[in-house]
C-alpha cells in the first residue's frame, strides 16, 4: 500500500480521508467524506497487489446483493492509485463492545432484543446466500435512532484474510453475542476486545454461573449454542425450536421479548454517541522562522497624571463679611423659631390594686365555711364629707377618711385571669370523668384498669413472627427434596441448587431467580418454594428456616398427597424470617409433604431475590 496516504488525501477524486479508525495486517479502515454527495462514508483500503484484494472485491459484490435495513450497505468498490477500496454506508452510535465496557452487561430483555435484530439481519443474508463471517461485538452498532446496524457484512472477514463466511459460523457467533450481552464476556473466536468467558474442564460456564438473575430461557439458549448438546434441557430446546439457523434464533428471542414497542425509542433515549468522532482542535498559529525573535509589544502609553485639586478658600472670622442694604451676613443670620414640643403621651388607665368594692349590704370579707364570723366592734361614727347629691364616697366606715372612688352603681370589673382558671377547672373535670369511664369499661370486661389482659390470660406469641431456634424437638429426615415452582414456565427454580438448602452448611443456599417485582397480587408470581418429602406421614411441630439476604416471608403447607400448587391449600403457619428462626405450628400436624413457600423476597441489586440456606423439619 502506498505509505503516503494520510488524512486529507482524496481517493478516486471523490473520497477525502478524514480519520484512520483501525489498522490491521496492512489493511486500513477510514472515515472519509464523499465530496459529491456531501456525507460521511466508511472505507476499507488495502494495497492493490495485496493477496486479499481479489477476495475483498468479491465480498463487496456479494454484500451488495443483500438488502436489509439493518446492514450498512456497500456503496462503491474500486481500484485506483495502487489501492483497492470498498465504500460502505456510515453509521454513528455505540458498538456493543463500547456499551459493555462503559455500562457493564445489559438487561435480559434489552440483550435479547438487540441479538434478535442481529439474527434477523443475518437470516436475510443467509437467504441470499451470503454470510457475515466475522460477527464480533465491534461489528454490532446501536445508532442514534436506537436501531441495530451491522458493520462490514462479508467485507470485514475478507479484510482479515478469513475465508468466505459459513452459516454455521454466524449461528455460533449469534450465541456468543447473546452471551456477551448478558455477561460482558466473549465466547467466540479471538479478535474482540471483550474479555473472554470463563472455562471449566473444557466447557464454557453457563451465563447463570457467571451472573445471577439471567432468565432460564436465555441461559438455556446460550448454553445450547456455546456448548452444543450439553444436557437434557438442550434436547428439549432443539425439539421445540430450530436453533441451527439464524431465523430460528431470531424467532426464539422474539418470543422471549414479546412486544418490542418502545425498545428502539429507549435505546435512542440512552443517548448513544458516535464512538468514532475525533475532537476538533483550534487552528495552529503561523510559525516564525527559528532564528527570528518575536516582535516586542508596543509599550503602553503612561497614564497622564491627575492634577491635584486646589481647595477653594473658605470664609473665616478673619475675612470681612459682605454687607448689603437688603440683608445681613449669611453666617450671622438669627436662628429660626424653634419647633413646638410634641404633644404629651396619654397616661394609661389605672387598674385597681384591690378587688372591686362589694355591693350594698354585702360584707367586706366572707368567712370560711364552718367558721363563725368574727365579732366586729361598734364603729364610731365619724363625720364624712358628703359626695355629690349628698352621698358619701364609701357606704361604710373605712376608718381612713374620705377617698373618692368610682360610682358603686357601676358594674364591678372582672378580676384578670379568673376566666382562665374556670376553663382549666372545667377541662380537668372532663379528663377525670373520661378516665373514670375508661377504667369502668375495662374493669367491666374483666381486664385491668389500663385495658391489659390478666397475667393468666396473656395471649400466645403472634404466628406472624418467628421464634429463636429451639432444639428441643427431634429433626425428621427428609427423603427427597426439589424446587417447587407451579407458576413458572418452565416449572423449575434452580433445581441444581436445592441440595444446598439441606447440606448443614449455612454459608450455602438455594436461591430464587431475580424478579423485577416482588411476589404478590401485582407481581409475576405469588411465590416459589421447596418441596420436602418425609417418606411417610409424620407429625410435624416446627420447621427451622435460615434465610440469607434479608427479611423473607415464609408460609408452610403440609399435605399427604403430592401438591401441584398452593391455590387450594391452607398454610399451617406463616412467618417473616430475618435470618434464622423456628416457625412453630399452633399444634402438631400430620402429613408427608412439607412445602416451604416464599411469599416475599428481600431487595437485591436489580430486583428481588430470596435465598434459603438451611431447612430442618422437627417432630
PDB file of N, CA and C in Angstrom, residues 548-582:
ATOM      1  N   UNK A 548     -31.017 -16.017  53.764  1.00  0.00           N
ATOM      2  CA  UNK A 548     -29.918 -15.084  53.517  1.00  0.00           C
ATOM      3  C   UNK A 548     -30.443 -13.925  52.691  1.00  0.00           C
ATOM      4  N   UNK A 549     -29.845 -12.781  52.908  1.00  0.00           N
ATOM      5  CA  UNK A 549     -30.199 -11.619  52.094  1.00  0.00           C
ATOM      6  C   UNK A 549     -31.121 -10.628  52.761  1.00  0.00           C
ATOM      7  N   UNK A 550     -31.884 -11.029  53.774  1.00  0.00           N
ATOM      8  CA  UNK A 550     -32.779 -10.097  54.436  1.00  0.00           C
ATOM      9  C   UNK A 550     -34.121 -10.722  54.756  1.00  0.00           C
ATOM     10  N   UNK A 551     -35.057  -9.885  55.183  1.00  0.00           N
ATOM     11  CA  UNK A 551     -36.375 -10.342  55.629  1.00  0.00           C
ATOM     12  C   UNK A 551     -37.118 -11.050  54.496  1.00  0.00           C
ATOM     13  N   UNK A 552     -37.597 -12.264  54.794  1.00  0.00           N
ATOM     14  CA  UNK A 552     -38.261 -13.109  53.795  1.00  0.00           C
ATOM     15  C   UNK A 552     -39.558 -13.651  54.380  1.00  0.00           C
ATOM     16  N   UNK A 553     -40.656 -13.522  53.638  1.00  0.00           N
ATOM     17  CA  UNK A 553     -41.932 -14.083  54.064  1.00  0.00           C
ATOM     18  C   UNK A 553     -41.999 -15.570  53.738  1.00  0.00           C
ATOM     19  N   UNK A 554     -42.424 -16.380  54.729  1.00  0.00           N
ATOM     20  CA  UNK A 554     -42.456 -17.833  54.569  1.00  0.00           C
ATOM     21  C   UNK A 554     -43.813 -18.349  55.032  1.00  0.00           C
ATOM     22  N   UNK A 555     -44.422 -19.231  54.231  1.00  0.00           N
ATOM     23  CA  UNK A 555     -45.633 -19.951  54.615  1.00  0.00           C
ATOM     24  C   UNK A 555     -45.347 -21.443  54.507  1.00  0.00           C
ATOM     25  N   UNK A 556     -45.911 -22.215  55.454  1.00  0.00           N
ATOM     26  CA  UNK A 556     -45.712 -23.660  55.492  1.00  0.00           C
ATOM     27  C   UNK A 556     -47.006 -24.367  55.117  1.00  0.00           C
ATOM     28  N   UNK A 557     -46.902 -25.364  54.237  1.00  0.00           N
ATOM     29  CA  UNK A 557     -48.028 -26.204  53.859  1.00  0.00           C
ATOM     30  C   UNK A 557     -47.660 -27.662  54.164  1.00  0.00           C
ATOM     31  N   UNK A 558     -48.645 -28.445  54.614  1.00  0.00           N
ATOM     32  CA  UNK A 558     -48.425 -29.846  54.966  1.00  0.00           C
ATOM     33  C   UNK A 558     -49.557 -30.669  54.363  1.00  0.00           C
ATOM     34  N   UNK A 559     -49.203 -31.626  53.492  1.00  0.00           N
ATOM     35  CA  UNK A 559     -50.209 -32.446  52.815  1.00  0.00           C
ATOM     36  C   UNK A 559     -49.756 -33.900  52.813  1.00  0.00           C
ATOM     37  N   UNK A 560     -50.719 -34.789  52.537  1.00  0.00           N
ATOM     38  CA  UNK A 560     -50.405 -36.211  52.383  1.00  0.00           C
ATOM     39  C   UNK A 560     -50.217 -36.584  50.913  1.00  0.00           C
ATOM     40  N   UNK A 561     -50.783 -35.798  49.994  1.00  0.00           N
ATOM     41  CA  UNK A 561     -50.630 -36.050  48.562  1.00  0.00           C
ATOM     42  C   UNK A 561     -49.629 -35.060  47.979  1.00  0.00           C
ATOM     43  N   UNK A 562     -49.020 -35.449  46.866  1.00  0.00           N
ATOM     44  CA  UNK A 562     -48.046 -34.569  46.226  1.00  0.00           C
ATOM     45  C   UNK A 562     -48.762 -33.306  45.740  1.00  0.00           C
ATOM     46  N   UNK A 563     -48.395 -32.123  46.239  1.00  0.00           N
ATOM     47  CA  UNK A 563     -49.106 -30.900  45.831  1.00  0.00           C
ATOM     48  C   UNK A 563     -48.703 -30.481  44.421  1.00  0.00           C
ATOM     49  N   UNK A 564     -49.665 -29.918  43.713  1.00  0.00           N
ATOM     50  CA  UNK A 564     -49.407 -29.360  42.379  1.00  0.00           C
ATOM     51  C   UNK A 564     -49.472 -27.839  42.377  1.00  0.00           C
ATOM     52  N   UNK A 565     -49.801 -27.253  43.495  1.00  0.00           N
ATOM     53  CA  UNK A 565     -49.886 -25.808  43.644  1.00  0.00           C
ATOM     54  C   UNK A 565     -50.322 -25.493  45.064  1.00  0.00           C
ATOM     55  N   UNK A 566     -50.442 -24.211  45.368  1.00  0.00           N
ATOM     56  CA  UNK A 566     -50.850 -23.792  46.709  1.00  0.00           C
ATOM     57  C   UNK A 566     -52.181 -23.047  46.689  1.00  0.00           C
ATOM     58  N   UNK A 567     -52.795 -22.929  45.513  1.00  0.00           N
ATOM     59  CA  UNK A 567     -54.029 -22.154  45.419  1.00  0.00           C
ATOM     60  C   UNK A 567     -55.129 -22.743  46.303  1.00  0.00           C
ATOM     61  N   UNK A 568     -55.246 -24.085  46.320  1.00  0.00           N
ATOM     62  CA  UNK A 568     -56.323 -24.735  47.072  1.00  0.00           C
ATOM     63  C   UNK A 568     -55.866 -25.221  48.446  1.00  0.00           C
ATOM     64  N   UNK A 569     -54.668 -24.863  48.871  1.00  0.00           N
ATOM     65  CA  UNK A 569     -54.149 -25.307  50.163  1.00  0.00           C
ATOM     66  C   UNK A 569     -54.230 -24.174  51.175  1.00  0.00           C
ATOM     67  N   UNK A 570     -54.265 -24.555  52.442  1.00  0.00           N
ATOM     68  CA  UNK A 570     -54.296 -23.588  53.541  1.00  0.00           C
ATOM     69  C   UNK A 570     -52.993 -23.710  54.321  1.00  0.00           C
ATOM     70  N   UNK A 571     -52.264 -22.617  54.499  1.00  0.00           N
ATOM     71  CA  UNK A 571     -51.000 -22.725  55.234  1.00  0.00           C
ATOM     72  C   UNK A 571     -51.244 -23.080  56.697  1.00  0.00           C
ATOM     73  N   UNK A 572     -50.387 -23.951  57.215  1.00  0.00           N
ATOM     74  CA  UNK A 572     -50.485 -24.313  58.633  1.00  0.00           C
ATOM     75  C   UNK A 572     -49.826 -23.262  59.509  1.00  0.00           C
ATOM     76  N   UNK A 573     -48.950 -22.442  58.937  1.00  0.00           N
ATOM     77  CA  UNK A 573     -48.319 -21.360  59.689  1.00  0.00           C
ATOM     78  C   UNK A 573     -47.607 -20.437  58.707  1.00  0.00           C
ATOM     79  N   UNK A 574     -47.517 -19.159  59.070  1.00  0.00           N
ATOM     80  CA  UNK A 574     -46.813 -18.163  58.264  1.00  0.00           C
ATOM     81  C   UNK A 574     -45.966 -17.311  59.185  1.00  0.00           C
ATOM     82  N   UNK A 575     -44.855 -16.830  58.662  1.00  0.00           N
ATOM     83  CA  UNK A 575     -43.947 -16.021  59.474  1.00  0.00           C
ATOM     84  C   UNK A 575     -43.057 -15.210  58.551  1.00  0.00           C
ATOM     85  N   UNK A 576     -42.403 -14.227  59.145  1.00  0.00           N
ATOM     86  CA  UNK A 576     -41.388 -13.438  58.456  1.00  0.00           C
ATOM     87  C   UNK A 576     -40.049 -13.736  59.111  1.00  0.00           C
ATOM     88  N   UNK A 577     -39.115 -14.275  58.344  1.00  0.00           N
ATOM     89  CA  UNK A 577     -37.819 -14.699  58.873  1.00  0.00           C
ATOM     90  C   UNK A 577     -36.772 -13.691  58.419  1.00  0.00           C
ATOM     91  N   UNK A 578     -36.015 -13.168  59.395  1.00  0.00           N
ATOM     92  CA  UNK A 578     -34.969 -12.199  59.081  1.00  0.00           C
ATOM     93  C   UNK A 578     -33.617 -12.865  58.838  1.00  0.00           C
ATOM     94  N   UNK A 579     -33.293 -13.894  59.591  1.00  0.00           N
ATOM     95  CA  UNK A 579     -32.026 -14.603  59.396  1.00  0.00           C
ATOM     96  C   UNK A 579     -32.235 -16.090  59.649  1.00  0.00           C
ATOM     97  N   UNK A 580     -32.323 -16.462  60.933  1.00  0.00           N
ATOM     98  CA  UNK A 580     -32.577 -17.853  61.303  1.00  0.00           C
ATOM     99  C   UNK A 580     -33.680 -17.869  62.344  1.00  0.00           C
ATOM    100  N   UNK A 581     -34.656 -18.719  62.162  1.00  0.00           N
ATOM    101  CA  UNK A 581     -35.763 -18.784  63.101  1.00  0.00           C
ATOM    102  C   UNK A 581     -36.486 -20.109  63.006  1.00  0.00           C
ATOM    103  N   UNK A 582     -37.247 -20.390  64.050  1.00  0.00           N
ATOM    104  CA  UNK A 582     -38.055 -21.614  64.087  1.00  0.00           C
ATOM    105  C   UNK A 582     -39.521 -21.222  63.977  1.00  0.00           C
TER     106      UNK A 582
END
